[in-house]
Amino acid sequence: MKLAVILLAGAAWAQSWVGQTSGTTTSLRGIRVVNARVAWASGTAGTWMLTTDGGGTWRSDTVRGGEKLDFRGAWAIDERNAWLLSVGSGAQSRVYRTTDGGRQWRQQLAASGPKGFFDAIAFWDARRGMVLGDPVDGEFEIYTTDDGGHHWRRQHTPAALPDEGAFAASNSCLVLRGTHEAWFGTGGHGGARVFHSTDGGGSWAVAGTPVRDDGASAGIFSLAFADGLTGVAVGGDYSKPAAAAYNIAVTADGGRAWTIPAGAPAGYRSAVLYVAEYKAWIATGTSGSDVSFDAGQTWQTFDTVAYNALGSADGTVLAVGPSGRIARLRMR
């Protein structure tokens, strides 16, 4: 794997992905890093995975009754309590929860009808969370819970555009922060917008972005925030992995306005996150991974291997991708 050295303010940072043994060959798109030891991952063929030693070993299994589901979202609060989100038309879009480390899974939610298609799941805390789905009856399908997913309530959003939707590529087109703030990014022809709520999903404001929206496979695929104001949106066109034009936008006011930065990641990117311990932004996609140390203004590619999704906690950064690929970021 390519190794890059970045010079910033007199300090030298080197970053590279270090592969881990996943024990599966399924495609992975869900990753939730709880802390330096515990992480959950998920993917096709009903697959879920858990590590409790920082990725030294992974336990892999399938959800009973969900062996054909594509779990593109994983969320967890510890090594016992986790949620999985599957994608697909209608009843294929579901939410499952375990409270015993994966030995048993219980379905909590399904899309409302044949037009439903879930995209992402996230939680503010152990009880309060949100599920994002593509538009149904002209509005994005948003559900919130305040009891850990035992009950879900449909929320309303401003009208979706005719060809607008969200992308279930990395479980990061939806971001929750603080106690009530939420953002999600969209795509599709004429899309590439960011919806923002400051009251837990009860109401939403919408802002346009300069990210490309010239086709069904183009738009915003991932959002990340360093704080309540500073954010980065990445995406592009997943059918054109190496195309870097209009694949990023940045905000300094919490998402009310988005601009094109001076530089950009080197292609389509399905995931981005902020690593506070290094004051670094990491982006990844099918054509490689990049790092930024200046709030997304400039980027340096440090790897060209395909990954789909990112997760981070306590300075630990993991990436998952095709064919069961899992790697940990080495940064020194």
XYZ file of N, CA and C in Angstrom, residues 26-262:
711
model
N -17.364 -11.266 2.060
C -18.526 -10.463 1.666
C -18.139 -8.994 1.543
N -18.914 -8.259 0.782
C -18.682 -6.826 0.634
C -19.144 -6.111 1.899
N -18.267 -5.268 2.465
C -18.553 -4.571 3.717
C -18.751 -3.077 3.454
N -19.837 -2.530 4.014
C -20.113 -1.103 3.889
C -20.478 -0.456 5.213
N -20.698 -1.243 6.253
C -21.022 -0.683 7.556
C -19.863 -0.850 8.514
N -19.509 0.217 9.238
C -18.447 0.146 10.248
C -18.767 1.162 11.338
N -18.749 0.692 12.573
C -18.956 1.579 13.721
C -17.865 1.286 14.733
N -16.979 2.257 14.941
C -15.909 2.125 15.922
C -16.403 2.748 17.221
N -16.513 1.947 18.273
C -17.011 2.409 19.559
C -15.893 3.027 20.383
N -14.760 2.350 20.433
C -13.573 2.836 21.135
C -12.360 2.125 20.558
N -11.212 2.242 21.190
C -9.993 1.659 20.641
C -10.036 0.137 20.581
N -10.938 -0.490 21.330
C -11.025 -1.952 21.350
C -12.205 -2.493 20.548
N -13.355 -1.838 20.648
C -14.611 -2.404 20.164
C -15.043 -1.741 18.857
N -15.361 -2.565 17.878
C -15.917 -2.082 16.617
C -16.823 -3.152 16.027
N -17.850 -2.702 15.323
C -18.771 -3.574 14.605
C -18.689 -3.246 13.116
N -18.879 -4.266 12.272
C -18.917 -4.066 10.824
C -20.062 -4.890 10.260
N -20.475 -4.563 9.028
C -21.593 -5.273 8.417
C -21.475 -5.234 6.908
N -22.224 -6.159 6.260
C -22.158 -6.229 4.813
C -23.213 -7.121 4.202
N -22.905 -7.633 3.027
C -23.846 -8.447 2.277
C -24.019 -9.813 2.924
N -25.013 -10.565 2.397
C -25.313 -11.930 2.848
C -25.594 -11.988 4.342
N -26.250 -10.928 4.861
C -26.641 -10.901 6.264
C -25.500 -10.858 7.251
N -24.337 -10.376 6.817
C -23.118 -10.466 7.618
C -22.997 -9.353 8.645
N -22.600 -9.726 9.851
C -22.158 -8.759 10.857
C -20.863 -9.260 11.468
N -20.065 -8.332 11.995
C -18.759 -8.664 12.551
C -18.500 -7.839 13.793
N -17.728 -8.388 14.718
C -17.409 -7.703 15.973
C -15.970 -7.989 16.364
N -15.256 -6.940 16.738
C -13.937 -7.094 17.348
C -13.952 -6.451 18.727
N -13.275 -7.067 19.675
C -13.136 -6.494 21.020
C -11.667 -6.312 21.383
N -10.795 -6.462 20.390
C -9.360 -6.281 20.636
C -8.723 -5.370 19.590
N -9.492 -4.379 19.149
C -8.957 -3.396 18.214
C -8.739 -3.907 16.812
N -9.349 -5.031 16.470
C -9.201 -5.575 15.128
C -8.189 -6.692 15.026
N -7.597 -7.071 16.145
C -6.669 -8.203 16.109
C -7.378 -9.463 15.665
N -8.613 -9.645 16.139
C -9.466 -10.743 15.711
C -10.882 -10.228 15.515
N -11.580 -10.800 14.559
C -12.959 -10.447 14.274
C -13.830 -11.695 14.356
N -14.982 -11.557 14.971
C -15.986 -12.619 14.975
C -17.034 -12.274 13.930
N -17.331 -13.223 13.044
C -18.253 -12.993 11.949
C -19.408 -13.974 12.017
N -20.628 -13.499 11.736
C -21.802 -14.356 11.736
C -22.870 -13.691 10.869
N -24.051 -14.329 10.786
C -25.164 -13.769 10.039
C -26.380 -13.629 10.944
N -27.284 -12.747 10.553
C -28.529 -12.552 11.286
C -29.521 -13.630 10.854
N -30.033 -14.386 11.813
C -30.993 -15.430 11.487
C -32.242 -14.816 10.871
N -32.619 -15.325 9.708
C -33.753 -14.780 8.978
C -33.383 -13.637 8.055
N -32.145 -13.155 8.160
C -31.699 -12.051 7.315
C -30.495 -12.407 6.484
N -30.339 -13.702 6.182
C -29.141 -14.166 5.483
C -28.975 -13.585 4.077
N -30.061 -13.089 3.500
C -29.982 -12.517 2.153
C -29.960 -10.991 2.157
N -29.941 -10.398 3.340
C -29.987 -8.945 3.427
C -28.614 -8.319 3.251
N -28.616 -7.078 2.797
C -27.394 -6.293 2.613
C -27.349 -5.248 3.726
N -26.551 -5.529 4.758
C -26.464 -4.626 5.911
C -25.408 -3.555 5.639
N -25.866 -2.386 5.219
C -24.944 -1.299 4.871
C -24.752 -0.294 6.001
N -25.478 -0.477 7.094
C -25.313 0.417 8.234
C -25.130 -0.366 9.514
N -24.160 0.044 10.318
C -23.927 -0.538 11.638
C -23.754 0.594 12.634
N -24.389 0.465 13.798
C -24.232 1.432 14.877
C -24.167 0.660 16.180
N -23.400 1.136 17.137
C -23.256 0.416 18.405
C -22.862 1.380 19.498
N -23.172 0.985 20.751
C -22.766 1.783 21.899
C -21.757 1.042 22.778
N -21.646 -0.273 22.581
C -20.644 -1.063 23.292
C -20.562 -2.429 22.623
N -19.925 -3.414 23.271
C -19.743 -4.722 22.650
C -20.984 -5.609 22.736
N -22.017 -5.161 23.419
C -23.254 -5.947 23.538
C -24.423 -5.338 22.765
N -24.468 -4.031 22.679
C -25.618 -3.328 22.106
C -25.270 -2.719 20.752
N -25.973 -3.186 19.709
C -25.704 -2.715 18.357
C -26.970 -2.784 17.516
N -26.971 -1.978 16.438
C -28.060 -1.966 15.459
C -27.463 -2.203 14.074
N -28.219 -2.896 13.234
C -27.861 -3.086 11.836
C -28.991 -2.553 10.969
N -28.630 -1.901 9.862
C -29.600 -1.397 8.903
C -29.355 -2.061 7.560
N -30.390 -2.717 7.030
C -30.283 -3.318 5.704
C -30.955 -2.420 4.681
N -30.539 -2.560 3.418
C -31.079 -1.738 2.343
C -31.721 -2.631 1.292
N -32.553 -2.008 0.475
C -33.260 -2.722 -0.572
C -34.688 -2.225 -0.631
N -35.393 -2.619 -1.671
C -36.759 -2.136 -1.867
C -37.716 -2.730 -0.854
N -38.569 -1.888 -0.314
C -39.632 -2.341 0.575
C -39.131 -3.058 1.795
N -39.623 -4.296 1.999
C -39.340 -5.047 3.219
C -37.887 -5.456 3.364
N -37.088 -5.306 2.320
C -35.654 -5.590 2.454
C -34.948 -4.541 3.309
N -35.551 -3.366 3.430
C -34.988 -2.309 4.273
C -35.502 -2.489 5.693
N -34.587 -2.836 6.601
C -34.975 -3.159 7.972
C -33.934 -2.634 8.959
N -34.327 -2.603 10.231
C -33.415 -2.325 11.340
C -33.521 -3.480 12.334
N -32.359 -4.020 12.715
C -32.278 -5.062 13.735
C -31.451 -4.548 14.907
N -31.746 -5.094 16.102
C -30.954 -4.745 17.275
C -30.553 -6.004 18.047
N -29.341 -5.985 18.592
C -28.898 -6.999 19.538
C -28.553 -6.343 20.862
N -28.817 -7.039 21.967
C -28.422 -6.567 23.291
C -27.507 -7.566 23.982
N -27.098 -8.609 23.234
C -26.259 -9.654 23.834
C -25.047 -9.992 22.970
N -24.506 -8.972 22.305
C -23.281 -9.174 21.532
C -23.458 -9.965 20.263
N -24.675 -10.007 19.719
C -24.905 -10.653 18.436
C -25.472 -12.049 18.498
N -25.667 -12.590 19.684
C -26.229 -13.935 19.760
C -27.676 -13.954 19.284
N -28.407 -12.892 19.559
C -29.782 -12.778 19.091
C -30.002 -11.378 18.511
N -30.780 -11.337 17.430
C -31.141 -10.075 16.795
C -32.659 -9.991 16.679
N -33.215 -8.836 16.966
C -34.652 -8.629 16.875
C -34.926 -7.489 15.896
N -35.844 -7.731 14.949
C -36.200 -6.682 14.001
C -37.003 -5.596 14.707
N -36.621 -4.330 14.478
C -37.306 -3.204 15.100
C -38.098 -2.345 14.127
N -37.696 -2.333 12.848
C -38.311 -1.395 11.910
C -38.152 -1.936 10.493
N -39.097 -1.613 9.630
C -39.015 -1.904 8.198
C -39.552 -0.711 7.432
N -39.145 -0.593 6.185
C -39.646 0.501 5.351
C -41.166 0.431 5.259
N -41.784 1.585 5.051
C -43.234 1.696 5.168
C -44.003 1.041 4.036
N -43.366 0.761 2.923
C -44.073 0.170 1.795
C -43.106 -0.213 0.701
N -43.609 -0.666 -0.437
C -42.734 -1.144 -1.510
C -41.816 -0.086 -2.089
N -42.143 1.190 -1.908
C -41.294 2.262 -2.423
C -40.184 2.655 -1.442
N -40.239 2.146 -0.222
C -39.250 2.513 0.779
C -37.877 1.940 0.476
N -36.852 2.671 0.892
C -35.460 2.233 0.708
C -34.613 2.952 1.742
N -34.147 2.239 2.763
C -33.356 2.862 3.818
C -31.936 3.162 3.339
N -31.338 4.200 3.925
C -29.995 4.633 3.531
C -28.996 4.672 4.676
N -29.428 5.042 5.894
C -28.459 5.220 6.979
C -29.160 5.210 8.327
N -28.378 4.898 9.363
C -28.852 4.905 10.743
C -27.776 5.523 11.617
N -28.196 6.304 12.618
C -27.259 6.901 13.568
C -28.007 7.197 14.862
N -27.238 7.354 15.951
C -27.817 7.641 17.260
C -27.069 8.803 17.903
N -27.836 9.617 18.635
C -27.209 10.628 19.479
C -26.660 9.983 20.761
N -27.399 9.023 21.302
C -27.006 8.340 22.526
C -27.643 6.953 22.516
N -27.663 6.279 23.640
C -28.145 4.899 23.672
C -29.638 4.774 23.391
N -30.384 5.859 23.510
C -31.839 5.789 23.345
C -32.338 6.553 22.125
N -31.694 7.635 21.771
C -32.217 8.534 20.753
C -31.465 8.376 19.441
N -32.210 8.005 18.391
C -31.583 7.767 17.105
C -32.476 8.139 15.942
N -31.948 7.939 14.723
C -32.645 8.323 13.500
C -32.304 7.348 12.383
N -33.286 7.084 11.545
C -33.119 6.326 10.305
C -33.518 7.217 9.144
N -32.695 7.215 8.097
C -32.949 7.979 6.878
C -33.266 7.024 5.742
N -34.323 7.330 4.985
C -34.659 6.566 3.795
C -34.970 7.476 2.627
N -34.959 6.904 1.428
C -35.278 7.665 0.223
C -36.714 8.196 0.282
N -37.027 9.181 -0.554
C -38.355 9.785 -0.506
C -39.487 8.783 -0.755
N -40.531 8.899 0.031
C -41.789 8.178 -0.126
C -42.899 9.217 -0.073
N -43.741 9.231 -1.085
C -44.824 10.231 -1.172
C -44.272 11.652 -1.117
N -43.121 11.861 -1.753
C -42.588 13.208 -1.919
C -41.717 13.729 -0.802
N -41.545 12.949 0.292
C -40.689 13.368 1.401
C -39.712 12.256 1.750
N -38.534 12.649 2.221
C -37.588 11.651 2.699
C -38.200 10.899 3.878
N -37.934 9.609 3.932
C -38.489 8.768 4.994
C -37.566 8.849 6.207
N -37.965 9.659 7.171
C -37.191 9.872 8.388
C -37.948 9.283 9.573
N -37.257 8.444 10.346
C -37.829 7.900 11.574
C -36.911 8.255 12.749
N -37.502 8.578 13.879
C -36.719 8.816 15.085
C -37.241 7.934 16.218
N -36.340 7.642 17.166
C -36.698 6.857 18.346
C -36.126 7.532 19.579
N -36.796 7.393 20.704
C -36.245 7.884 21.970
C -36.209 6.772 23.018
N -36.350 5.510 22.549
C -36.280 4.381 23.486
C -35.426 3.230 22.939
N -34.359 3.597 22.233
C -33.433 2.578 21.735
C -33.948 1.784 20.566
N -35.006 2.241 19.910
C -35.521 1.580 18.730
C -36.719 0.698 18.955
N -37.215 0.619 20.181
C -38.426 -0.166 20.433
C -39.622 0.453 19.710
N -39.634 1.773 19.609
C -40.689 2.479 18.893
C -40.038 3.542 18.003
N -40.580 3.698 16.793
C -40.070 4.676 15.835
C -41.220 5.567 15.374
N -40.920 6.839 15.186
C -41.928 7.819 14.786
C -41.509 8.487 13.479
N -42.390 8.504 12.504
C -42.110 9.147 11.223
C -42.089 10.661 11.393
N -41.047 11.283 10.826
C -40.926 12.736 10.823
C -41.097 13.247 9.401
N -41.444 14.512 9.272
C -41.658 15.096 7.956
C -40.460 15.967 7.567
N -40.205 16.042 6.264
C -39.134 16.879 5.728
C -39.709 17.781 4.642
N -38.965 18.816 4.272
C -39.371 19.569 3.080
C -39.458 18.637 1.871
N -40.188 19.041 0.870
C -40.401 18.204 -0.308
C -39.084 17.848 -0.986
N -38.989 16.591 -1.393
C -37.835 16.153 -2.174
C -38.008 16.591 -3.621
N -36.901 16.782 -4.310
C -36.958 17.090 -5.730
C -37.335 15.830 -6.506
N -37.781 15.958 -7.745
C -38.320 14.813 -8.481
C -37.394 13.598 -8.561
N -36.101 13.803 -8.752
C -35.165 12.683 -8.901
C -34.154 12.600 -7.752
N -34.499 13.182 -6.610
C -33.572 13.255 -5.486
C -33.683 12.027 -4.593
N -32.551 11.613 -4.043
C -32.511 10.512 -3.090
C -31.238 10.596 -2.276
N -31.043 9.641 -1.404
C -29.806 9.547 -0.636
C -29.067 8.288 -1.068
N -27.794 8.181 -0.687
C -26.972 7.054 -1.111
C -26.610 6.177 0.087
N -26.959 4.907 -0.011
C -26.648 3.928 1.039
C -25.289 3.312 0.769
N -24.261 4.148 0.734
C -22.931 3.690 0.336
C -22.005 3.430 1.511
N -22.225 4.122 2.652
C -21.246 4.041 3.745
C -21.858 4.338 5.105
N -23.171 4.458 5.169
C -23.868 4.847 6.400
C -23.394 6.188 6.942
N -22.931 7.057 6.049
C -22.455 8.358 6.524
C -23.035 9.530 5.737
N -24.130 9.296 4.996
C -24.846 10.431 4.416
C -25.714 11.107 5.464
N -25.826 10.472 6.653
C -26.546 11.015 7.804
C -25.575 11.219 8.954
N -25.602 12.401 9.570
C -24.720 12.719 10.692
C -25.554 13.326 11.821
N -25.365 12.816 13.042
C -25.987 13.388 14.235
C -24.891 13.914 15.155
N -25.144 15.073 15.762
C -24.172 15.674 16.682
C -24.899 16.269 17.883
N -24.153 16.433 18.966
C -24.716 17.075 20.141
C -25.888 16.294 20.686
N -26.974 17.006 21.008
C -28.162 16.347 21.539
C -29.352 16.399 20.587
N -29.320 17.297 19.580
C -30.479 17.446 18.710
C -30.140 17.685 17.244
N -28.885 17.961 16.910
C -28.574 18.342 15.537
C -28.436 17.126 14.630
N -28.918 17.282 13.389
C -28.834 16.238 12.382
C -28.633 16.866 11.008
N -27.849 16.190 10.171
C -27.671 16.586 8.783
C -27.772 15.340 7.913
N -28.300 15.482 6.702
C -28.141 14.425 5.717
C -27.949 15.024 4.328
N -27.169 14.320 3.513
C -26.854 14.766 2.166
C -27.587 13.936 1.134
N -27.859 14.549 -0.014
C -28.644 13.894 -1.051
C -27.905 13.897 -2.384
N -28.498 13.214 -3.353
C -27.930 13.155 -4.692
C -29.019 12.903 -5.706
N -28.582 12.490 -6.888
C -29.508 12.331 -7.997
C -29.558 13.581 -8.841
N -30.147 13.477 -10.007
C -30.187 14.616 -10.931
C -30.875 15.814 -10.276
N -30.120 16.902 -10.132
C -30.639 18.116 -9.510
C -30.596 18.114 -8.004
N -30.002 17.064 -7.401
C -29.957 16.947 -5.946
C -28.717 17.597 -5.353
N -27.913 16.798 -4.619
C -26.702 17.292 -3.958
C -27.023 18.425 -2.995
N -28.065 18.206 -2.172
C -28.446 19.185 -1.164
C -28.140 18.632 0.230
N -28.113 19.540 1.231
C -27.920 19.145 2.625
C -29.120 19.613 3.438
N -29.758 18.671 4.131
C -30.863 18.963 5.043
C -30.294 19.043 6.461
N -30.758 20.026 7.238
C -30.219 20.259 8.581
C -31.361 20.484 9.559
N -31.329 19.749 10.665
C -32.319 19.912 11.733
C -31.610 20.260 13.032
N -32.183 21.184 13.782
C -31.638 21.543 15.090
C -32.555 21.102 16.228
N -33.615 20.351 15.895
C -34.562 19.922 16.919
C -34.868 18.422 16.837
N -33.844 17.648 16.517
C -34.001 16.204 16.519
C -34.813 15.637 15.380
N -34.959 16.382 14.291
C -35.688 15.899 13.134
C -37.107 16.414 13.023
N -37.525 17.268 13.954
C -38.873 17.804 13.898
C -39.075 18.787 12.761
N -38.033 19.557 12.440
C -38.093 20.508 11.333
C -36.735 20.535 10.645
N -36.738 20.965 9.367
C -35.527 20.901 8.561
C -35.368 22.149 7.711
N -34.110 22.589 7.563
C -33.743 23.602 6.577
C -32.928 22.904 5.490
N -32.934 23.440 4.289
C -32.268 22.798 3.160
C -31.340 23.794 2.480
N -30.135 23.326 2.132
C -29.158 24.166 1.441
C -28.609 23.435 0.221
N -28.453 24.164 -0.863
C -27.805 23.613 -2.041
C -26.307 23.577 -1.874
N -25.640 22.740 -2.629
C -24.176 22.648 -2.612
C -23.651 22.615 -4.039
N -22.343 22.860 -4.214
C -21.756 22.790 -5.553
C -21.309 21.387 -5.951
N -21.609 20.369 -5.148
C -21.265 18.992 -5.518
C -22.058 18.601 -6.764
N -21.445 17.827 -7.636
C -22.073 17.492 -8.907
C -23.405 16.758 -8.689
N -24.384 17.083 -9.529
C -25.720 16.491 -9.442
C -26.268 16.240 -10.843
N -25.371 15.813 -11.730
C -25.703 15.697 -13.149
C -26.146 14.305 -13.562
N -26.552 13.467 -12.600
C -27.012 12.145 -12.958
C -27.492 11.373 -11.748
N -28.093 10.218 -12.004
C -28.639 9.408 -10.917
C -27.573 8.875 -9.986
N -26.331 8.744 -10.468
C -25.246 8.195 -9.659
C -24.346 9.275 -9.074
N -24.765 10.530 -9.121
C -23.949 11.649 -8.653
C -24.610 12.349 -7.476
N -23.758 12.932 -6.618
C -24.263 13.707 -5.504
C -23.394 13.583 -4.277
N -23.976 13.881 -3.117
C -23.278 13.787 -1.833
C -23.454 12.374 -1.288
N -22.352 11.744 -0.941
C -22.392 10.392 -0.392
C -22.054 10.348 1.091
N -21.394 11.387 1.600
C -20.951 11.348 2.994
C -20.771 12.755 3.526
N -21.074 12.915 4.815
C -20.882 14.174 5.524
C -20.102 13.915 6.800
N -19.314 14.908 7.226
C -18.632 14.851 8.517
C -18.470 16.262 9.049
N -18.487 16.381 10.380
C -18.333 17.677 11.032
C -17.284 17.575 12.121
N -16.424 18.597 12.201
C -15.446 18.675 13.287
C -16.076 19.283 14.528
N -17.083 20.116 14.325
C -17.840 20.760 15.401
C -19.188 21.146 14.810
N -19.921 22.002 15.473
C -21.226 22.373 14.968
C -21.205 23.269 13.750
N -20.012 23.764 13.372
C -19.914 24.692 12.250
C -19.117 24.138 11.075
N -17.999 23.507 11.339
C -17.048 23.113 10.306
C -17.356 21.725 9.774
N -17.720 21.646 8.487
C -18.108 20.368 7.905
C -17.572 20.167 6.505
N -17.550 18.909 6.082
C -17.110 18.524 4.744
C -18.119 17.538 4.167
N -18.475 17.728 2.911
C -19.316 16.799 2.168
C -18.512 16.260 0.996
N -18.516 14.945 0.811
C -17.812 14.354 -0.327
C -18.759 13.459 -1.113
N -18.376 13.185 -2.329
C -19.163 12.329 -3.200
C -18.589 12.326 -4.586
N -19.395 12.792 -5.549
C -19.003 12.720 -6.945
C -19.964 11.823 -7.692
N -19.421 10.995 -8.573
C -20.228 10.077 -9.378
C -19.638 8.686 -9.234
N -20.391 7.765 -8.597
C -19.812 6.438 -8.319
C -19.590 5.624 -9.581
N -20.199 6.029 -10.693
C -19.936 5.331 -11.949
C -18.656 5.817 -12.619
N -18.032 6.867 -12.035
C -16.779 7.424 -12.565
C -15.793 7.555 -11.407
N -15.176 6.441 -10.961
C -14.377 6.415 -9.725
C -13.223 7.419 -9.686
N -12.625 7.718 -10.834
C -11.451 8.592 -10.840
C -11.790 10.049 -11.106
N -13.056 10.369 -11.326
C -13.446 11.747 -11.638
C -13.471 12.583 -10.366
N -12.657 13.641 -10.340
C -12.518 14.455 -9.135
C -13.265 15.780 -9.206
N -13.862 16.093 -10.338
C -14.532 17.387 -10.482
C -15.790 17.453 -9.623
N -15.901 18.518 -8.840
C -17.092 18.792 -8.036
C -17.472 17.607 -7.133
N -16.450 17.024 -6.498
C -16.716 15.886 -5.607
C -16.634 16.269 -4.133
N -16.574 17.576 -3.829
C -16.430 18.015 -2.437
C -17.019 19.405 -2.254
N -17.528 19.650 -1.043
C -17.941 20.993 -0.633
C -17.660 21.125 0.852
N -17.418 22.351 1.313
C -17.117 22.593 2.721
C -18.030 23.687 3.254
N -18.255 23.647 4.571
C -19.062 24.671 5.223
C -18.361 25.153 6.485
N -18.549 26.412 6.809
C -18.008 26.984 8.043
C -19.108 27.560 8.914
N -20.374 27.313 8.543
C -21.494 27.882 9.300
C -22.561 26.834 9.616
N -22.136 25.590 9.792
C -23.068 24.545 10.168
C -23.928 24.011 9.053
N -23.590 24.347 7.800
C -24.318 23.809 6.666
C -25.296 24.745 6.013
N -25.325 26.007 6.459
C -26.215 26.963 5.793
C -25.694 27.326 4.410
N -24.344 27.375 4.258
C -23.733 27.677 2.966
C -22.578 26.712 2.723
N -22.430 26.258 1.484
C -21.393 25.309 1.094
C -20.605 25.863 -0.084
N -19.287 25.702 -0.037
C -18.429 26.237 -1.091
C -17.453 25.172 -1.575
N -16.863 25.427 -2.726
C -15.846 24.536 -3.285
C -14.494 24.917 -2.703
N -13.743 23.988 -2.099
C -12.430 24.317 -1.554
C -11.373 24.399 -2.652
N -10.165 24.772 -2.253
C -9.085 24.941 -3.229
C -8.676 23.615 -3.859
